[in-house]
Amino acid sequence: MAVLSKIRQRSLLLILVIGFCLLAFIVGDIFNSGGFNQTSNDVGSINGKDVAFEDFRMKVAAAEQGGQGITPTQAANRVWEQEIAIALLSDEFEKLGLRAGEKHIMESLKSDPNIGQNPMFQNAQGQFDEVKFKEYFRSNPEQMASLKDREKQAELNAKYQMYNTLVKAGVFTTEAEGKLQYQLEADRVSFDYVPVLYSSVPDSEVKVSDQEIVDFMKKNEKKYKADEHRVVEYVIIADKPSTEDENEVKAGVEALLNESVKYNKDTGKNDTVPGFRSAVNVADFVNANSDVQYDSSYVAKSDLPTAHAEQLFNLAEGEVYGPYIYEGYYCISKSLGRKAGAKAKASHILISYEGTQVPNKKEVRTKEEAKAKAESLLAQAKSNPSGFSMLAMTNSDDSSAQQGGDLGYFSPGQMVKPFNDYVFNNSIGSIGLVETDFGFHIINVTDKQDAIRLATIARSIRASEATSDELYQQAAQFEMNANDKGFEESAKAANLTINPAVKVAAMDESFGTVGNRREIVRWAFDKETDEGDVKRFEVPNVGHVVARLKKINAEGLLAIDEARLSVEPILKNRKKAEIIKNKMKGSTLEAIAKAAGSTVMQAGAVTLQSPVLQGSGAEPKVVGMAMSAAPNKVSEPIEGNTGVFVIMTKEVVKAPALQSHIDYVNKVKGQRMSFAGRLVPALKEEAEIEDNRSRFNY
């Protein structure tokens, strides 16, 4: 009672304390959940225009549904790239004042097969009818919302077509550019030169500091710009079976070979159960005892497991082979007989005609013309069987023409019936003509193989529960040790191999040799994860991955250790060039060669299109200097790609003048056909893009 009295006396204080705790809990939850930390409710912005999360989420969900098995991260990446492209191109459309009228939008809608080729919107002649299209939506107002969405997409597409046309029209090739291309290919220069390769100076003689690498990158910021990323190293503790597990599976498979005695609960007696060797219904026996169901097909020797093919293929009917290991299974196989000519190999020449669904028609022809050509080719093939491959390459409408008509090996039923029947009813070397829905086939039966039918019991060699528990304990212990004593030391002590560090960006999904492991990437980018942190992940079909966040690299220049691989050789060669230049003294090439420990070499009739020098490779700068230098004059040292060169031009032969350079104009024009495809990447490079997707657990 005294206690209750004291509680009543302090009830107000107690209420205040409880209230304060609840308030602290709520406020803390707000901060932890990102209510105040979240800087934006948008997944990002593109040139100052925000991309709202809800709109983005709905588009990602739609992409997942229509993406045929793509992951949520892949869908998010796809939608994000689309958002960037649409935003950047829309800005360009606005700057140019591009407008899409009703006709443009309708043409864009018609290009969609679901609209343009929809029978509901076609007239009696099978052509798109705009009146029927509009009438349908007037009669079905509930469909108008979807039409509005399609019209927006069609308008955007129509503007893009206009923009693309403008860009293509703006990218043209002049006669002068054609002439230059001609000169690059046809002007020739012959010169003597003294090469001293950079590799002749030991790397130990030149040192490159971190600051020099940073200074070089600053001068080439675009080339060495890096997005924010993380470097993660990891150890895999594979969930693999122990020797005891393997022996247990093997013993279980061996026990199936012979008959056994089992207690029958229904009769209360022991029954003798037939084994694999004596089983009458082999298919049922396999299906009841195997992890892989019975397959009744005949298998050629070449398709059997390589290590066991000889023994399996030569089994007598009813004979059993095994146990043997194949692709993670312990197996026993029983021969159910062999079949002669069960697989065949053939080549063919397909001559299609108008109306057949063949995409590679070499020419348009009627059925009669196709038959006449096929009969002519049949006669040629029979008179000269060794030339069949060439006839197929030059005449066949099938994609196999590139392989001389060779279709490889196939089983009965894999080809259309007339083709199948000819091949399997005729001997090797037979050449004949059949007709199918694809056209006329001249067929050459090139080989046949006998095959064997096997009944195979296969049991997966998996880690037992005890082994999995042991591996879990090992992984958990390693995680604790790595956090306390260091990752490398703990790995060495546990005899574990540290895999090469993986560089991952915020929206990456793939992780090293482990495959798609988005959860590891998310952890690496979590604001609570610091450099040096270690975490264990369970990965299905792999085991335990214990990862360590090795480095956090912010957006900016490449990390020095990453840049060194590409920048250091450039800076070293510059320093080596100065050492080499100091050796290249003399008034003649012979004197310079002697001073530098090199030899005088000759380059004959070299072009700028192919500026390759013997022993040095491509040296466009050296060849260009030779083209423009005065004859018989020793040059100053030239820093090339592979070394330093001193040259003396002997002769420059200019190409004869042409009245027209149209062929070269067309060649340059062909090289620029892909320019339109570089539009979005070019715009993206100059854009200000903020990507916050990782904050929303994508």
XYZ file of C-alpha atoms in Angstrom:
698
model
C 0.000 0.000 0.000
C 2.920 2.344 0.758
C 4.321 1.709 -2.705
C 0.972 2.476 -4.340
C 0.755 5.683 -2.364
C 4.186 6.785 -3.578
C 3.233 6.021 -7.166
C 0.114 8.192 -6.843
C 2.246 11.013 -5.422
C 4.610 10.859 -8.411
C 2.024 10.133 -11.117
C 2.429 13.519 -12.807
C 6.195 13.118 -12.939
C 5.806 9.591 -14.334
C 3.415 10.771 -17.069
C 5.850 13.531 -18.055
C 8.759 11.070 -18.228
C 6.769 8.596 -20.343
C 5.576 11.403 -22.616
C 9.114 12.661 -23.084
C 10.329 9.145 -23.975
C 7.552 8.684 -26.526
C 8.356 12.067 -28.079
C 12.050 11.182 -28.267
C 11.159 7.849 -29.874
C 8.935 9.488 -32.512
C 11.456 12.241 -33.308
C 14.269 9.696 -33.518
C 12.181 7.555 -35.859
C 11.525 10.550 -38.095
C 15.241 11.275 -38.323
C 16.210 7.628 -38.843
C 13.541 7.016 -41.482
C 14.781 9.992 -43.464
C 11.903 12.369 -42.717
C 14.432 15.190 -42.171
C 17.473 13.592 -43.800
C 15.774 12.963 -47.141
C 16.831 15.927 -49.263
C 14.266 15.310 -51.964
C 11.153 13.326 -52.816
C 12.403 13.065 -56.377
C 14.486 10.236 -57.794
C 16.669 12.807 -59.505
C 16.792 15.819 -61.765
C 17.888 16.433 -65.343
C 19.077 19.945 -66.163
C 17.089 21.266 -63.222
C 13.864 19.375 -64.016
C 12.829 17.012 -61.220
C 11.802 13.411 -61.835
C 9.016 12.656 -59.346
C 9.302 9.388 -57.431
C 5.687 8.286 -57.832
C 5.714 8.787 -61.600
C 9.049 7.006 -61.851
C 7.845 4.117 -59.663
C 4.816 3.501 -61.896
C 6.969 3.477 -65.026
C 9.403 1.021 -63.429
C 6.511 -1.272 -62.459
C 5.233 -1.157 -66.058
C 8.729 -1.900 -67.381
C 9.010 -4.904 -65.058
C 5.659 -6.298 -66.243
C 6.533 -5.909 -69.907
C 10.227 -6.686 -69.641
C 10.157 -10.505 -69.892
C 11.954 -11.378 -66.687
C 14.075 -8.275 -66.116
C 14.977 -7.465 -62.522
C 13.673 -4.389 -60.652
C 17.121 -2.793 -60.911
C 17.311 -3.426 -64.655
C 13.834 -1.904 -65.038
C 14.843 1.139 -62.976
C 18.003 1.611 -65.052
C 16.061 1.294 -68.301
C 13.408 3.824 -67.228
C 16.059 6.231 -65.918
C 17.908 6.219 -69.248
C 14.588 6.820 -71.027
C 13.819 9.747 -68.696
C 17.222 11.271 -69.452
C 16.796 10.850 -73.214
C 13.273 12.300 -73.203
C 14.237 15.274 -71.013
C 17.347 16.157 -73.036
C 15.676 15.739 -76.425
C 12.591 17.678 -75.296
C 14.870 20.601 -74.404
C 16.345 20.458 -77.909
C 12.883 20.300 -79.497
C 11.857 23.379 -77.508
C 14.981 25.327 -78.508
C 14.323 24.576 -82.163
C 10.615 25.313 -81.885
C 9.617 21.887 -83.207
C 5.877 21.270 -83.237
C 4.014 18.079 -84.180
C 0.644 18.566 -85.864
C -2.246 16.116 -86.034
C -0.917 14.544 -89.247
C 2.518 13.959 -87.717
C 0.969 12.367 -84.629
C -1.342 10.153 -86.704
C 1.583 8.953 -88.861
C 3.508 8.128 -85.711
C 0.533 6.209 -84.287
C 0.166 4.262 -87.541
C 3.798 3.127 -87.289
C 2.844 1.183 -84.147
C 1.912 -2.351 -85.394
C -0.754 -2.605 -82.655
C -2.534 0.308 -84.330
C -1.440 0.416 -87.960
C -1.878 -3.331 -88.476
C -4.900 -3.817 -86.207
C -7.840 -5.248 -88.257
C -10.259 -3.098 -86.198
C -8.763 0.019 -87.791
C -8.419 -1.278 -91.361
C -10.694 -0.830 -94.377
C -11.792 -3.484 -96.861
C -8.432 -3.230 -98.670
C -6.547 -3.969 -95.442
C -5.229 -0.409 -95.116
C -5.307 1.771 -91.999
C -8.515 3.825 -91.886
C -8.219 6.983 -89.813
C -12.005 7.416 -89.701
C -12.505 3.914 -88.211
C -9.719 4.595 -85.726
C -11.323 7.808 -84.455
C -14.801 6.306 -84.465
C -13.623 3.437 -82.258
C -12.496 5.824 -79.521
C -15.613 7.947 -79.819
C -17.644 4.784 -79.257
C -15.401 3.629 -76.406
C -14.760 6.690 -74.217
C -13.288 4.495 -71.471
C -10.323 3.876 -73.801
C -9.615 7.592 -74.275
C -7.140 7.767 -71.375
C -4.903 5.142 -72.969
C -5.174 6.952 -76.317
C -4.058 10.221 -74.708
C -0.957 8.460 -73.340
C -0.230 6.977 -76.756
C -0.714 10.375 -78.397
C 1.857 11.901 -76.037
C 4.344 9.200 -76.984
C 3.456 9.604 -80.674
C 3.977 13.375 -80.467
C 7.374 12.879 -78.888
C 8.296 10.293 -81.515
C 7.142 12.587 -84.347
C 9.325 15.406 -83.008
C 12.266 13.029 -82.716
C 11.833 11.978 -86.356
C 11.906 15.670 -87.376
C 14.943 16.310 -85.179
C 16.743 13.252 -86.509
C 16.048 14.365 -90.065
C 17.461 17.820 -89.302
C 20.608 16.317 -87.805
C 21.130 13.975 -90.758
C 20.586 16.876 -93.147
C 23.156 18.897 -91.212
C 25.746 16.126 -91.386
C 26.898 16.151 -94.997
C 30.148 15.327 -96.732
C 31.798 17.771 -99.116
C 33.901 17.191 -102.207
C 36.860 18.616 -100.264
C 36.464 15.910 -97.583
C 36.336 13.257 -100.297
C 39.505 14.704 -101.809
C 41.239 14.647 -98.422
C 40.259 10.985 -97.926
C 41.676 10.210 -101.395
C 44.943 11.935 -100.506
C 45.189 10.118 -97.173
C 44.937 6.808 -99.026
C 46.917 7.616 -102.165
C 49.675 10.128 -101.291
C 52.853 8.210 -100.456
C 56.095 9.103 -98.741
C 59.458 7.348 -98.567
C 61.922 8.326 -95.852
C 64.840 7.162 -93.733
C 64.546 7.270 -89.978
C 66.269 6.510 -86.695
C 63.936 5.034 -84.058
C 64.713 4.839 -80.353
C 61.871 3.077 -78.551
C 60.639 4.116 -75.103
C 61.105 0.519 -73.995
C 64.891 0.967 -74.411
C 64.879 3.150 -71.279
C 64.274 1.091 -68.099
C 61.195 2.075 -66.083
C 63.428 2.338 -63.021
C 65.048 5.457 -64.514
C 61.797 7.441 -64.516
C 59.452 7.971 -61.581
C 55.925 9.397 -61.681
C 54.490 10.951 -58.523
C 50.866 10.960 -57.417
C 50.759 14.732 -57.873
C 51.912 14.445 -61.479
C 49.075 11.989 -62.149
C 46.545 14.349 -60.529
C 47.859 17.333 -62.527
C 47.604 15.359 -65.766
C 44.013 14.305 -64.998
C 43.039 17.891 -64.180
C 44.186 18.929 -67.654
C 42.026 16.145 -69.135
C 39.069 16.209 -66.748
C 36.445 14.842 -69.154
C 38.537 11.802 -69.967
C 39.328 11.006 -66.344
C 36.031 11.942 -64.740
C 34.654 9.294 -62.398
C 31.205 8.766 -60.934
C 30.804 7.962 -57.264
C 31.663 4.327 -56.655
C 32.749 1.821 -54.047
C 35.560 -0.737 -54.054
C 34.627 -3.999 -52.329
C 36.757 -7.083 -51.737
C 35.230 -10.379 -50.702
C 35.683 -13.983 -49.679
C 33.427 -16.847 -50.764
C 32.782 -19.733 -48.401
C 31.105 -22.086 -50.834
C 28.166 -24.193 -49.697
C 29.645 -27.370 -51.116
C 29.287 -30.966 -49.970
C 31.907 -32.624 -47.832
C 33.593 -35.936 -48.653
C 31.180 -37.587 -46.219
C 28.223 -36.058 -48.101
C 29.541 -37.399 -51.413
C 30.075 -40.866 -49.982
C 26.553 -40.888 -48.537
C 24.995 -40.022 -51.933
C 27.187 -42.617 -53.649
C 26.130 -45.291 -51.165
C 22.465 -44.398 -51.723
C 22.850 -44.759 -55.490
C 24.737 -48.048 -55.180
C 21.978 -49.400 -52.925
C 19.489 -48.996 -55.787
C 21.386 -51.365 -58.085
C 20.320 -54.632 -56.511
C 17.097 -55.919 -54.961
C 16.443 -55.055 -51.333
C 14.160 -56.109 -48.494
C 11.765 -53.482 -47.143
C 9.107 -53.654 -44.441
C 5.528 -53.265 -45.765
C 3.350 -51.393 -43.244
C 0.140 -52.545 -44.939
C 0.896 -56.259 -44.799
C 3.170 -56.237 -41.767
C 5.699 -58.315 -43.710
C 9.020 -57.791 -45.421
C 8.872 -57.388 -49.229
C 11.656 -58.029 -51.695
C 11.919 -54.920 -53.895
C 13.629 -55.282 -57.295
C 16.733 -53.154 -57.944
C 17.714 -51.101 -60.992
C 19.354 -54.078 -62.684
C 16.190 -56.230 -62.556
C 13.435 -53.558 -62.635
C 10.732 -54.365 -65.210
C 9.299 -50.863 -65.613
C 12.574 -48.944 -65.851
C 10.981 -45.543 -66.501
C 8.863 -45.746 -63.331
C 11.874 -46.940 -61.323
C 13.956 -43.963 -62.534
C 11.195 -41.432 -61.841
C 10.691 -42.832 -58.333
C 14.378 -42.743 -57.385
C 16.105 -40.018 -59.435
C 16.426 -36.238 -59.099
C 16.269 -36.081 -62.917
C 13.249 -37.575 -64.665
C 13.463 -40.341 -67.273
C 14.310 -39.287 -70.853
C 13.376 -41.731 -73.609
C 15.357 -40.071 -76.424
C 18.275 -41.724 -78.186
C 21.674 -40.106 -77.568
C 24.656 -40.128 -79.941
C 28.097 -40.941 -78.586
C 29.230 -37.341 -79.159
C 26.475 -36.105 -76.804
C 27.353 -38.413 -73.909
C 29.514 -37.226 -70.972
C 33.025 -37.104 -72.445
C 34.758 -38.952 -69.600
C 32.255 -41.843 -69.732
C 31.130 -41.818 -73.399
C 33.083 -44.932 -74.412
C 31.736 -47.114 -71.592
C 28.159 -45.839 -71.873
C 27.917 -46.140 -75.650
C 29.252 -49.705 -75.671
C 26.879 -51.024 -72.993
C 25.005 -54.151 -73.992
C 21.231 -53.909 -73.713
C 20.230 -54.337 -70.051
C 23.782 -53.724 -68.790
C 24.382 -51.082 -66.081
C 27.303 -48.667 -65.714
C 28.211 -46.640 -62.636
C 28.098 -44.999 -60.198
C 29.895 -42.126 -61.926
C 29.926 -38.366 -61.321
C 28.534 -36.015 -63.946
C 27.812 -32.281 -63.481
C 27.289 -32.528 -59.710
C 25.295 -35.778 -59.740
C 26.105 -39.375 -58.863
C 24.669 -41.449 -61.716
C 23.977 -45.021 -62.728
C 22.907 -45.742 -66.318
C 21.253 -48.742 -67.914
C 21.232 -49.434 -71.645
C 17.793 -49.879 -73.210
C 19.185 -50.645 -76.647
C 20.819 -48.963 -79.631
C 19.387 -47.567 -82.852
C 21.199 -47.264 -86.162
C 21.100 -43.867 -87.881
C 19.249 -42.227 -85.021
C 20.893 -38.873 -85.708
C 21.680 -37.410 -89.089
C 23.700 -34.594 -90.564
C 22.701 -32.854 -93.763
C 23.343 -29.786 -95.888
C 20.744 -28.094 -98.054
C 20.153 -25.353 -100.595
C 16.843 -23.528 -100.071
C 15.193 -21.905 -103.083
C 12.191 -19.936 -101.859
C 9.559 -18.115 -103.851
C 7.016 -15.347 -103.471
C 4.660 -16.128 -100.588
C 7.045 -18.257 -98.489
C 8.036 -16.841 -95.099
C 11.785 -16.683 -95.669
C 13.627 -13.486 -94.662
C 16.829 -14.009 -96.679
C 15.493 -14.228 -100.248
C 18.325 -13.530 -102.680
C 15.862 -12.743 -105.476
C 12.118 -12.480 -106.102
C 10.770 -15.449 -108.061
C 7.525 -17.324 -108.731
C 6.994 -20.906 -107.588
C 7.568 -22.148 -111.131
C 10.815 -20.181 -111.431
C 11.950 -21.483 -108.046
C 11.250 -25.099 -109.041
C 13.142 -24.707 -112.317
C 16.145 -23.223 -110.496
C 16.047 -25.952 -107.828
C 16.013 -28.704 -110.475
C 18.945 -27.051 -112.259
C 20.929 -26.867 -108.982
C 20.006 -30.505 -108.197
C 21.553 -31.599 -111.495
C 24.717 -29.588 -110.774
C 24.982 -31.003 -107.231
C 24.593 -34.599 -108.421
C 27.184 -34.177 -111.168
C 29.678 -32.561 -108.731
C 28.864 -33.440 -105.072
C 32.116 -31.838 -103.838
C 30.853 -28.458 -105.065
C 27.646 -28.604 -102.969
C 28.983 -26.208 -100.336
C 29.796 -23.512 -102.908
C 26.392 -23.917 -104.572
C 24.737 -23.394 -101.176
C 26.825 -20.310 -100.377
C 25.965 -18.601 -103.659
C 22.332 -19.705 -104.097
C 20.629 -20.710 -100.833
C 18.011 -18.440 -99.256
C 18.607 -20.022 -95.843
C 20.895 -18.478 -93.199
C 22.915 -21.728 -93.314
C 24.287 -20.542 -96.686
C 27.206 -18.971 -94.784
C 28.171 -22.473 -93.591
C 27.799 -23.979 -97.048
C 24.280 -25.168 -96.198
C 25.465 -27.309 -93.266
C 22.653 -27.868 -90.719
C 24.684 -29.983 -88.299
C 23.267 -33.068 -86.563
C 19.571 -33.424 -85.761
C 17.144 -36.069 -84.525
C 13.932 -37.348 -86.122
C 11.098 -34.835 -85.833
C 13.306 -31.751 -85.568
C 12.863 -30.830 -89.238
C 9.651 -30.365 -91.248
C 8.216 -33.710 -92.367
C 9.230 -33.882 -96.077
C 12.757 -32.819 -95.172
C 12.889 -35.202 -92.195
C 11.572 -38.160 -94.229
C 14.095 -37.702 -97.038
C 17.093 -37.502 -94.686
C 16.160 -40.480 -92.497
C 14.946 -42.672 -95.382
C 18.066 -42.249 -97.520
C 21.680 -43.264 -97.131
C 24.755 -41.081 -96.618
C 25.730 -39.323 -99.869
C 22.172 -39.151 -101.217
C 21.259 -35.872 -102.934
C 17.592 -35.134 -103.622
C 14.874 -32.500 -103.949
C 11.857 -31.959 -101.657
C 9.307 -29.177 -101.266
C 8.175 -27.696 -97.920
C 6.336 -24.559 -96.830
C 9.680 -22.739 -97.020
C 10.322 -23.582 -100.682
C 12.375 -26.179 -102.545
C 15.270 -27.915 -100.780
C 18.177 -29.625 -102.502
C 19.343 -31.977 -99.712
C 22.698 -33.669 -99.270
C 22.765 -36.353 -96.541
C 26.330 -36.049 -95.216
C 26.449 -38.323 -92.149
C 24.468 -40.541 -89.789
C 25.173 -41.641 -86.242
C 24.008 -44.595 -84.196
C 22.563 -43.684 -80.814
C 21.823 -45.352 -77.516
C 18.826 -45.042 -75.207
C 19.824 -44.842 -71.560
C 17.835 -44.936 -68.355
C 19.795 -42.899 -65.833
C 19.277 -42.425 -62.124
C 20.972 -39.189 -61.060
C 21.147 -37.918 -57.502
C 22.421 -34.447 -56.720
C 25.544 -34.232 -54.577
C 24.465 -31.566 -52.083
C 25.820 -30.372 -48.804
C 24.044 -32.044 -45.887
C 22.354 -30.018 -43.180
C 25.274 -30.737 -40.842
C 27.782 -29.529 -43.462
C 25.727 -26.386 -44.164
C 25.604 -25.636 -40.422
C 29.369 -26.058 -40.184
C 29.936 -23.725 -43.157
C 27.574 -21.161 -41.623
C 29.527 -21.211 -38.378
C 32.799 -20.840 -40.313
C 31.414 -17.832 -42.254
C 29.978 -16.191 -39.134
C 33.260 -16.694 -37.263
C 35.245 -15.248 -40.168
C 32.932 -12.209 -40.273
C 33.555 -11.539 -36.574
C 37.315 -12.087 -36.866
C 37.535 -9.858 -39.949
C 35.777 -7.039 -38.099
C 38.000 -7.428 -35.029
C 41.404 -8.530 -36.343
C 41.456 -7.410 -39.982
C 40.214 -8.869 -43.242
C 43.512 -10.042 -44.760
C 44.862 -11.500 -41.520
C 41.626 -13.380 -40.828
C 41.434 -14.735 -44.380
C 45.011 -15.953 -44.176
C 44.397 -17.594 -40.819
C 41.264 -19.334 -42.140
C 43.043 -20.372 -45.371
C 40.513 -18.409 -47.454
C 41.203 -16.651 -50.765
C 40.352 -12.956 -51.084
C 38.823 -12.334 -54.501
C 39.998 -9.339 -56.586
C 38.289 -6.142 -55.442
C 35.137 -5.162 -57.353
C 34.346 -1.577 -58.370
C 30.593 -0.897 -58.172
C 28.406 2.146 -58.900
C 25.277 2.986 -56.921
C 22.862 1.380 -59.404
C 24.962 -1.658 -60.318
C 23.501 -5.097 -59.798
C 26.249 -7.494 -60.822
C 28.916 -8.220 -58.215
C 32.137 -9.938 -59.262
C 31.961 -13.693 -59.755
C 28.818 -13.965 -57.621
C 26.395 -12.632 -60.271
C 23.453 -10.335 -59.573
C 23.664 -9.456 -55.897
C 21.994 -6.076 -55.509
C 21.921 -6.376 -51.713
C 25.739 -6.259 -51.535
C 25.857 -3.095 -53.668
C 23.131 -1.481 -51.537
C 25.098 -2.272 -48.381
C 28.262 -0.748 -49.869
C 26.380 2.507 -50.556
C 24.451 2.602 -47.273
C 25.238 5.786 -45.332
C 25.844 3.630 -42.242
C 28.573 1.596 -43.986
C 32.103 2.933 -43.511
C 35.415 2.033 -45.117
C 36.701 -1.185 -43.566
C 33.263 -2.494 -42.565
C 32.663 -6.211 -43.091
C 29.349 -8.009 -43.643
C 28.288 -11.566 -44.453
C 25.668 -12.353 -47.116
C 23.980 -15.681 -47.828
C 23.820 -16.283 -51.575
C 21.643 -19.145 -52.941
C 23.588 -21.768 -54.931
C 26.875 -20.100 -53.947
C 27.222 -20.094 -50.179
C 28.390 -17.264 -47.949
C 29.951 -14.076 -49.309
C 31.827 -12.050 -46.719
C 32.452 -8.574 -48.126
C 34.645 -5.699 -46.954
C 34.154 -2.102 -48.085
C 37.713 -1.337 -49.114
C 37.288 2.198 -50.437
C 34.709 4.961 -50.914
C 35.394 7.109 -53.973
C 33.362 10.288 -54.352
C 32.386 11.790 -57.707
C 35.261 13.650 -59.367
C 38.570 12.539 -60.826
C 39.530 8.887 -60.940
C 41.234 7.561 -57.835
C 45.022 7.746 -58.230
C 45.504 3.985 -57.968
C 42.933 3.449 -60.735
C 44.277 6.228 -62.965
C 47.885 5.110 -62.588
C 47.374 2.124 -64.894
C 46.595 4.357 -67.885
C 48.244 7.685 -66.969
C 51.593 6.490 -65.653
C 52.780 5.000 -69.012
C 51.974 8.318 -70.758
C 53.951 10.379 -68.247
C 56.805 7.872 -68.153
C 57.100 7.991 -71.944
C 57.278 11.791 -71.822
C 60.176 11.587 -69.375
C 61.835 8.844 -71.389
C 61.499 11.023 -74.499
C 63.626 13.732 -72.860
C 66.321 11.175 -71.964
C 66.269 9.804 -75.514
C 66.389 13.268 -77.135
C 69.558 14.088 -75.199
C 71.228 11.059 -76.798
C 70.122 11.811 -80.366
C 73.003 14.124 -81.285
C 74.579 14.496 -84.730
C 74.209 16.153 -88.129
C 73.431 12.954 -90.055
C 71.116 10.017 -89.431
C 74.127 7.714 -89.189
C 75.741 9.865 -86.498
C 72.469 10.117 -84.557
C 71.934 6.358 -84.772
C 75.439 5.700 -83.464
C 75.005 8.171 -80.590
C 71.653 6.727 -79.584
C 72.575 3.069 -80.044
C 70.091 2.543 -82.890
C 70.163 1.952 -86.662
C 69.008 3.820 -89.761
C 65.857 2.272 -91.216
C 63.864 2.860 -94.403
C 60.140 3.374 -94.892
C 58.894 3.019 -98.449
C 55.653 4.348 -99.956
C 53.843 4.807 -96.616
C 50.410 6.500 -96.520
C 48.723 8.508 -93.805
C 45.803 6.078 -94.006
C 48.127 3.256 -92.955
C 51.097 4.898 -91.171
C 52.779 1.680 -90.006
C 56.572 1.560 -89.525
C 58.557 -1.656 -89.263
C 59.284 -2.572 -85.652
C 57.296 0.387 -84.290
C 53.687 -0.020 -85.376
C 51.337 2.854 -86.177
C 53.109 6.241 -86.090
C 50.779 8.805 -87.732
C 52.648 11.826 -86.326
C 55.976 10.622 -87.736
C 54.511 9.858 -91.173
C 52.660 13.183 -91.190
C 55.898 15.064 -90.446
C 57.637 13.129 -93.239
C 54.871 14.112 -95.685
C 55.329 17.828 -94.964
C 59.120 17.970 -94.455
C 61.615 19.315 -97.000
C 63.494 16.493 -98.795
C 66.964 15.386 -97.633
C 66.844 17.433 -94.433
C 67.395 15.865 -91.013
C 64.456 16.618 -88.723
C 64.335 17.475 -85.057
C 63.437 14.537 -82.740
C 59.741 13.610 -83.004
C 57.881 12.072 -80.054
C 55.796 9.250 -81.481
C 53.542 6.563 -80.021
C 56.286 4.024 -79.366
C 59.470 6.084 -79.243
C 61.393 9.093 -80.476
C 62.221 9.395 -84.192
C 64.532 11.480 -86.336
C 63.611 11.379 -90.025
C 64.859 12.478 -93.421
C 62.296 12.577 -96.227
C 63.481 11.053 -99.519
C 60.429 11.338 -101.787
C 56.763 12.362 -101.604
C 54.581 11.012 -104.423
C 51.315 12.899 -104.746
C 48.317 10.968 -106.062
C 47.167 11.866 -109.585
C 44.346 14.407 -109.723
C 40.802 13.078 -110.140
C 37.922 14.879 -111.813
C 35.547 13.561 -109.167
C 36.035 12.158 -105.674
C 32.495 10.778 -105.356
C 33.650 7.298 -104.305
C 35.670 8.803 -101.447
C 32.845 11.186 -100.539
C 30.572 8.146 -100.198
C 33.176 6.341 -98.087
C 33.396 9.248 -95.630
C 29.617 9.566 -95.678
C 29.297 5.888 -94.739
C 31.606 6.424 -91.750
C 29.250 9.149 -90.502
C 26.039 7.141 -90.730
C 26.163 6.478 -86.992
C 26.402 10.157 -86.012
C 22.659 10.412 -85.241
C 23.026 7.602 -82.710
C 25.533 9.693 -80.749
C 23.063 12.517 -80.096
C 21.822 11.475 -76.669
C 25.289 10.451 -75.324
C 26.653 13.834 -76.465
C 23.799 15.744 -74.833
C 24.148 13.628 -71.695
C 27.838 14.467 -71.410
C 27.036 18.194 -71.181
C 23.928 17.846 -68.994
C 23.606 18.360 -65.237
C 22.129 15.121 -63.937
C 21.427 14.277 -60.306
C 20.650 10.631 -59.620
C 18.998 9.857 -56.251
C 17.609 6.417 -57.113
C 19.769 4.576 -54.615
C 18.004 6.464 -51.793
C 14.742 4.778 -52.784
C 16.122 1.214 -52.504
C 16.249 0.527 -56.240
